[in-house]
Coordinates of C-alpha atoms and ligand atoms in Angstrom, one line a residue:
M1 CA 64.0 48.4 20.1
F2 CA 63.6 51.8 19.7
L3 CA 65.4 53.9 22.3
S4 CA 67.1 50.8 24.1
P5 CA 70.9 50.2 24.9
E6 CA 71.2 48.2 21.8
G7 CA 69.1 50.8 19.6
R8 CA 71.9 53.3 21.1
A9 CA 74.8 51.1 20.1
A10 CA 73.4 50.7 16.7
G11 CA 72.9 54.3 16.2
E12 CA 76.6 55.1 17.6
A13 CA 78.0 52.6 15.1
V14 CA 76.1 53.8 12.1
L15 CA 77.0 57.5 13.0
G16 CA 81.0 56.7 13.2
W17 CA 80.4 55.1 9.7
M18 CA 78.5 57.9 8.1
R19 CA 81.4 60.1 9.6
E20 CA 84.0 57.7 8.1
A21 CA 81.9 58.4 4.8
G22 CA 82.7 62.1 5.1
M23 CA 79.4 63.2 6.5
Q24 CA 78.6 65.6 9.3
A25 CA 76.6 63.1 11.8
G26 CA 74.5 63.4 14.6
L27 CA 71.3 62.0 16.4
D28 CA 68.2 64.0 16.2
T29 CA 65.7 64.6 19.1
M30 CA 63.7 61.6 18.0
G31 CA 66.6 59.2 17.9
N32 CA 67.2 59.1 14.4
A33 CA 71.1 59.0 12.9
V34 CA 71.3 61.6 10.5
G35 CA 74.2 61.9 8.3
R36 CA 74.7 64.8 5.7
Y37 CA 77.1 64.9 2.6
E38 CA 77.1 68.4 1.4
G39 CA 77.1 69.0 -2.3
E40 CA 78.9 71.2 -4.7
R41 CA 78.2 74.1 -2.0
A42 CA 77.0 73.9 1.5
G43 CA 73.3 74.1 2.4
L44 CA 71.6 72.7 -0.9
P45 CA 68.6 70.7 -0.7
C46 CA 69.1 66.9 -0.3
L47 CA 68.4 63.6 -2.0
M48 CA 67.3 61.9 1.2
L49 CA 68.2 58.2 1.8
G50 CA 68.1 55.7 4.1
S51 CA 66.1 53.0 6.2
H52 CA 65.3 51.8 9.7
L53 CA 67.8 51.0 12.7
D54 CA 65.0 49.2 14.9
T55 CA 64.0 45.6 14.4
V56 CA 61.1 43.1 15.3
R57 CA 61.8 40.6 17.9
D58 CA 64.2 37.7 16.5
A59 CA 64.6 39.9 13.6
G60 CA 66.7 39.2 10.9
K61 CA 69.7 41.4 10.0
Y62 CA 68.8 43.0 6.8
D63 CA 65.3 44.5 7.2
G64 CA 66.0 48.2 7.7
M65 CA 69.7 48.2 8.2
L66 CA 70.5 47.2 4.8
G67 CA 69.4 50.2 3.4
V68 CA 71.5 52.5 5.8
I69 CA 74.3 50.5 5.2
S70 CA 74.0 50.6 1.3
A71 CA 73.2 54.3 1.5
I72 CA 76.6 55.2 3.5
E73 CA 78.6 52.9 1.0
C74 CA 77.6 55.0 -2.0
V75 CA 78.3 58.3 0.1
D76 CA 81.8 56.6 1.1
T77 CA 82.3 56.1 -2.8
L78 CA 81.5 59.3 -3.5
N79 CA 83.7 60.8 -0.8
K80 CA 86.7 58.6 -1.8
Q81 CA 86.3 59.8 -5.4
K82 CA 86.1 63.3 -3.9
K83 CA 82.8 64.0 -5.9
R84 CA 80.5 66.4 -4.9
L85 CA 76.8 66.5 -6.6
P86 CA 74.5 69.2 -7.3
F87 CA 72.6 68.5 -4.2
A88 CA 73.3 67.4 -0.8
I89 CA 72.9 63.8 0.5
E90 CA 71.2 62.9 3.6
V91 CA 71.3 59.6 4.9
I92 CA 68.8 58.8 7.7
G93 CA 68.8 55.5 10.1
F94 CA 65.2 56.0 11.4
G95 CA 65.1 55.2 15.1
D96 CA 61.7 53.4 14.9
E97 CA 59.8 52.2 11.9
E98 CA 58.6 48.7 13.3
G99 CA 56.4 50.3 16.2
V100 CA 57.3 47.0 18.4
R101 CA 57.7 48.9 21.5
F102 CA 55.1 51.4 21.5
G103 CA 52.6 49.7 19.2
T104 CA 52.7 53.0 17.0
T105 CA 54.9 52.6 14.0
L106 CA 57.1 55.3 11.9
L107 CA 57.8 57.3 14.9
G108 CA 61.2 58.5 13.3
S109 CA 60.1 59.2 10.0
R110 CA 56.9 60.9 11.0
A111 CA 58.9 63.0 13.2
I112 CA 60.9 64.2 10.1
A113 CA 57.8 64.7 8.0
G114 CA 56.3 66.6 10.8
T115 CA 53.3 64.4 11.1
L116 CA 54.0 62.9 14.4
A117 CA 51.6 64.6 16.6
P118 CA 52.7 66.0 20.2
E119 CA 50.1 63.6 21.8
V120 CA 51.7 60.7 20.3
L121 CA 54.5 60.9 22.5
E122 CA 52.4 59.8 25.6
T123 CA 52.0 56.5 24.2
K124 CA 53.1 53.9 26.4
D125 CA 55.1 50.9 26.2
P126 CA 54.0 47.6 27.7
G127 CA 56.2 48.7 30.9
G128 CA 54.2 52.1 31.3
T129 CA 56.9 54.1 30.0
S130 CA 55.7 56.9 27.7
I131 CA 57.7 57.7 24.4
A132 CA 58.4 60.9 26.1
Q133 CA 59.7 59.5 29.1
A134 CA 61.8 57.1 27.1
L135 CA 63.3 60.1 25.1
I136 CA 64.1 61.8 28.3
Q137 CA 65.8 58.8 29.8
F138 CA 67.6 58.3 26.5
G139 CA 68.9 61.8 26.8
L140 CA 66.9 63.6 24.4
N141 CA 64.2 66.5 25.0
P142 CA 60.9 65.8 23.8
E143 CA 60.0 69.4 23.7
H144 CA 62.4 69.8 20.6
L145 CA 60.4 67.5 18.3
S146 CA 59.4 70.1 16.2
K147 CA 62.9 71.0 15.3
V148 CA 63.4 67.2 13.9
K149 CA 60.8 68.3 11.1
R150 CA 62.1 68.8 7.6
K151 CA 60.5 71.3 5.0
K152 CA 59.6 70.2 1.7
S153 CA 61.9 72.8 0.3
E154 CA 64.9 70.9 1.8
V155 CA 64.2 67.4 0.2
L156 CA 64.3 67.0 -3.6
A157 CA 63.1 63.2 -3.0
Y158 CA 63.5 60.0 -0.8
A159 CA 64.9 56.7 -2.0
E160 CA 65.2 53.9 0.2
L161 CA 67.1 50.2 -0.8
H162 CA 65.4 47.6 1.4
I163 CA 65.1 43.5 1.5
E164 CA 62.3 42.5 -0.6
Q165 CA 61.1 40.7 2.2
G166 CA 59.0 38.2 -0.2
P167 CA 59.5 35.7 -2.7
V168 CA 58.7 37.6 -6.0
L169 CA 62.4 38.4 -7.1
E170 CA 63.7 35.0 -6.3
A171 CA 61.2 33.5 -8.3
E172 CA 61.9 35.6 -11.1
G173 CA 65.5 34.9 -10.9
L174 CA 66.3 39.1 -10.2
P175 CA 68.7 40.5 -7.8
V176 CA 66.6 43.7 -7.2
G177 CA 63.2 45.2 -8.5
V178 CA 61.5 48.6 -8.5
V179 CA 58.7 49.3 -5.9
T180 CA 55.3 50.6 -7.5
A181 CA 53.6 51.4 -4.0
I182 CA 53.4 50.3 -0.4
N183 CA 50.3 48.8 0.9
G184 CA 48.3 50.4 3.6
F185 CA 47.8 49.3 7.0
S186 CA 45.6 49.4 10.2
R187 CA 46.7 48.6 13.5
L188 CA 44.4 47.9 16.5
R189 CA 44.7 47.1 20.1
V190 CA 41.9 45.1 21.6
T191 CA 41.0 44.3 25.4
L192 CA 38.7 41.8 26.4
R193 CA 37.3 41.8 30.2
G194 CA 35.7 38.8 31.4
E195 CA 36.1 37.5 34.8
A196 CA 39.0 35.9 36.5
G197 CA 37.9 32.5 38.3
H198 CA 39.1 29.1 39.7
A199 CA 39.8 26.7 36.8
G200 CA 38.4 24.0 38.9
T201 CA 35.2 25.2 40.4
V202 CA 33.6 27.4 37.8
P203 CA 31.2 25.2 35.4
M204 CA 32.0 25.7 31.8
A205 CA 28.5 27.5 31.2
L206 CA 29.3 30.2 33.9
R207 CA 32.2 31.2 32.7
R208 CA 33.2 34.8 31.0
D209 CA 36.7 33.5 29.8
A210 CA 38.3 36.4 28.0
L211 CA 41.0 34.0 26.4
A212 CA 38.3 31.6 24.9
G213 CA 36.6 35.0 23.5
A214 CA 39.9 36.4 22.2
A215 CA 40.6 32.7 20.4
E216 CA 37.1 33.3 18.8
C217 CA 38.1 36.9 17.6
I218 CA 41.2 35.5 16.2
V219 CA 39.7 32.9 13.8
M220 CA 37.0 35.4 12.9
M221 CA 39.8 37.5 11.9
E222 CA 41.6 35.0 9.9
R223 CA 38.4 34.2 8.1
V224 CA 37.6 37.8 7.3
A225 CA 41.3 38.1 5.9
K226 CA 41.0 34.9 3.8
S227 CA 37.9 36.4 2.2
V228 CA 39.5 38.8 -0.1
P229 CA 42.6 38.4 -2.1
E230 CA 45.7 40.2 -1.1
L231 CA 44.1 41.2 2.2
V232 CA 46.0 40.0 5.2
G233 CA 45.5 40.0 8.8
T234 CA 47.8 39.2 11.9
V235 CA 47.2 39.0 15.6
G236 CA 51.1 39.3 16.3
R237 CA 50.7 39.9 20.0
I238 CA 48.3 38.4 23.0
E239 CA 48.6 38.9 26.7
A240 CA 46.5 37.0 29.4
K241 CA 45.9 38.0 32.9
P242 CA 46.3 36.9 35.4
G243 CA 48.3 34.3 33.2
A244 CA 48.3 31.2 35.8
I245 CA 47.5 27.7 34.8
N246 CA 44.6 27.1 37.0
V247 CA 42.9 30.5 36.7
I248 CA 40.0 31.4 34.1
P249 CA 41.7 34.3 32.3
G250 CA 39.7 37.4 33.2
E251 CA 41.5 39.8 30.7
V252 CA 43.4 39.5 27.5
Q253 CA 45.1 42.3 25.4
F254 CA 45.8 41.4 21.6
T255 CA 46.9 43.4 18.6
V256 CA 45.5 43.2 15.1
D257 CA 47.4 44.1 11.9
V258 CA 45.5 44.3 8.5
R259 CA 46.7 45.2 5.3
S260 CA 45.6 45.5 1.8
P261 CA 46.9 47.4 -1.5
L262 CA 43.6 48.9 -1.8
D263 CA 42.7 51.0 1.2
S264 CA 38.7 50.5 0.8
V265 CA 39.2 46.8 1.1
R266 CA 41.4 47.6 4.3
Q267 CA 38.8 49.8 5.9
E268 CA 36.1 47.4 5.2
A269 CA 38.0 44.6 6.7
V270 CA 38.6 46.4 9.6
A271 CA 35.0 47.6 10.2
D272 CA 33.8 43.8 9.9
V273 CA 36.6 42.9 12.3
K274 CA 35.4 45.6 14.8
S275 CA 31.8 44.5 14.6
E276 CA 32.3 40.9 14.9
I277 CA 34.4 41.3 17.9
A278 CA 31.6 43.4 19.6
R279 CA 29.2 40.5 18.8
I280 CA 31.6 37.6 20.0
A281 CA 32.0 39.8 23.3
A282 CA 28.2 40.2 23.7
G283 CA 27.5 36.4 23.3
R284 CA 30.0 35.7 25.9
K285 CA 29.1 38.6 28.3
I286 CA 32.5 39.9 28.1
R287 CA 33.6 43.7 27.5
A288 CA 35.7 44.4 24.4
D289 CA 37.4 47.7 24.0
I290 CA 39.0 48.5 20.5
E291 CA 41.9 51.0 20.2
S292 CA 42.8 52.2 16.8
L293 CA 46.7 52.5 17.1
Q294 CA 47.2 53.6 13.6
D295 CA 45.9 54.1 10.0
F296 CA 48.1 54.3 7.0
G297 CA 46.8 54.6 3.5
S298 CA 48.5 52.7 0.5
S299 CA 51.8 55.0 -0.7
A300 CA 52.3 55.0 -4.2
C301 CA 56.1 55.3 -5.6
A302 CA 56.7 58.6 -7.7
P303 CA 56.7 57.8 -11.6
W304 CA 59.4 60.2 -12.3
L305 CA 61.8 58.7 -9.6
M306 CA 60.7 55.0 -11.0
R307 CA 61.8 55.8 -14.2
Q308 CA 65.4 56.9 -12.8
L309 CA 65.8 54.0 -10.7
E310 CA 64.6 51.7 -13.6
R311 CA 67.6 53.2 -15.6
A312 CA 70.1 52.3 -12.9
V313 CA 68.6 48.9 -12.7
E314 CA 68.7 48.6 -16.6
A315 CA 72.3 49.9 -16.7
R316 CA 73.5 46.9 -14.8
G317 CA 71.9 44.4 -17.0
V318 CA 69.3 43.7 -15.0
R319 CA 65.3 43.3 -16.4
V320 CA 63.0 45.8 -14.5
R321 CA 60.5 44.0 -12.6
R322 CA 58.1 46.4 -10.6
L323 CA 56.3 45.0 -7.7
P324 CA 54.2 46.3 -4.7
S325 CA 55.3 46.4 -1.0
G326 CA 53.5 44.3 1.6
A327 CA 55.5 45.3 4.1
G328 CA 55.6 49.1 5.5
H329 CA 58.4 51.3 5.0
D330 CA 59.7 54.7 6.3
G331 CA 58.5 56.4 2.9
M332 CA 54.7 56.0 3.9
A333 CA 55.7 58.9 6.3
I334 CA 58.3 60.7 4.4
K335 CA 56.0 61.1 1.3
A336 CA 54.2 64.0 3.3
I337 CA 57.4 66.0 2.3
A338 CA 58.8 64.3 -0.8
D339 CA 58.3 61.9 -3.5
I340 CA 59.5 58.4 -2.8
A341 CA 61.1 55.6 -4.3
M342 CA 62.2 52.1 -3.3
L343 CA 64.7 49.7 -4.6
F344 CA 64.0 45.9 -3.2
V345 CA 66.9 43.3 -2.9
R346 CA 66.1 39.5 -3.7
C347 CA 65.3 37.8 -0.3
K348 CA 66.3 34.1 0.4
G349 CA 63.0 32.1 0.5
G350 CA 61.3 35.2 0.8
V351 CA 61.7 34.7 4.5
S352 CA 62.0 37.9 6.8
H353 CA 60.8 39.1 10.2
N354 CA 62.7 35.9 11.3
P355 CA 66.6 35.2 12.1
A356 CA 66.7 33.0 9.1
E357 CA 66.4 36.3 6.9
S358 CA 69.1 36.3 4.4
I359 CA 70.5 37.9 1.0
S360 CA 73.6 37.0 -1.3
E361 CA 76.7 39.0 -1.1
E362 CA 76.1 39.4 -4.7
D363 CA 73.0 40.7 -4.5
A364 CA 74.0 43.2 -1.9
R365 CA 76.3 44.4 -4.2
V366 CA 74.1 44.7 -7.2
G367 CA 71.6 46.7 -5.1
A368 CA 74.2 49.0 -4.1
A369 CA 75.8 49.7 -7.3
V370 CA 72.0 50.4 -8.4
L371 CA 71.5 52.7 -5.8
F372 CA 74.9 54.5 -6.4
D373 CA 73.9 54.8 -10.0
F374 CA 70.6 56.2 -9.2
I375 CA 72.3 58.8 -7.0
H376 CA 75.0 59.7 -9.4
E377 CA 72.7 60.4 -12.1
F378 CA 69.8 61.8 -10.1
E379 CA 68.0 64.6 -11.5
P380 CA 65.5 66.7 -9.4
L381 CA 62.1 67.1 -10.7
S382 CA 62.2 71.0 -11.3
A383 CA 65.6 70.9 -13.0
Ligands
GLV1 C1 57.3 46.5 9.0 O1 58.3 46.0 8.9 C2 56.2 46.2 8.8 O2 55.4 46.2 7.6 O3 55.3 46.1 9.7
MN2 MN1 60.4 44.9 9.2
MN3 MN1 61.8 47.3 7.3

């Protein structure tokens, strides 16, 4: 979890590995672990690599971390070969990508892209701690947020290796694939307020049960999501208050996550879900407040970078498979300052966001080797 003791331990381990690989490394003000390997001379623009260090609850161990470790491994190889390239390499372990703690995601990469509005730092976790307070407790100074921002001229491109988190590469017998675009997402927080009451005394017709209302909303959301191919919708978190076996729930809060490759489809689905929640709430005489936590449009990978990545895949004797990403990634934020590319590594059984998430050692090797060749042969667009 972002800015947690475990997050600190992960960040420190990663900074140690970055230094062992010959990089200058430190935490930035947003808690990102940043390592830099200079090019042929100091101060050159960089090829930015990386992924995130935070995880979801009960996560697998590859989502995020695999991309950070693989990138460090590539730099370590260059360093051992005493090789400097005509550009610098920066490896970033983003402090927050998942958004589990604060509900709003990509905090680390948005800070680096300079698109994180200072007001976002007032967002609170379920315990009432704001991002700004959490940064201070972590020993970081939120007033320095703007110093984290990188200029377009400093970043030649961004490339991320990531576990696929889906079944496509496995089904086709391929160790790696090249991402075409990252699906957009919308996140909502819905609060329903009815009336708490005695579970034994209030007749069914007189209840204003917020949790029964939420149940109706969830089933409605599922129906909306199933109505269009490739549209997906999830309620991943729900909390009922006061939360006792013999009390009618008076207040419920739940999250909604909607995604689609097409922004128009996603936006239409979100509008439908919002109006249906209002209708369901009115019918039950409960109040509904819907807060939009985040909207991200679909993010295309840059064709010129995909071509270079595909050359690296082919050089390892692997057939090139292009595929979209259903999951969100840091590149969605970084694309505000640089073109992006992503390499997916085959995932066992397509299982992710689950402790059973797994990859084979051989596939991890192929992924890192492709990333290494891509870095080694990388040609910036303007060259
Ligand atoms: C990140 O894993 C996301 O897609 O939610
Ligand atoms: Mn994830
Ligand atoms: Mn991830």
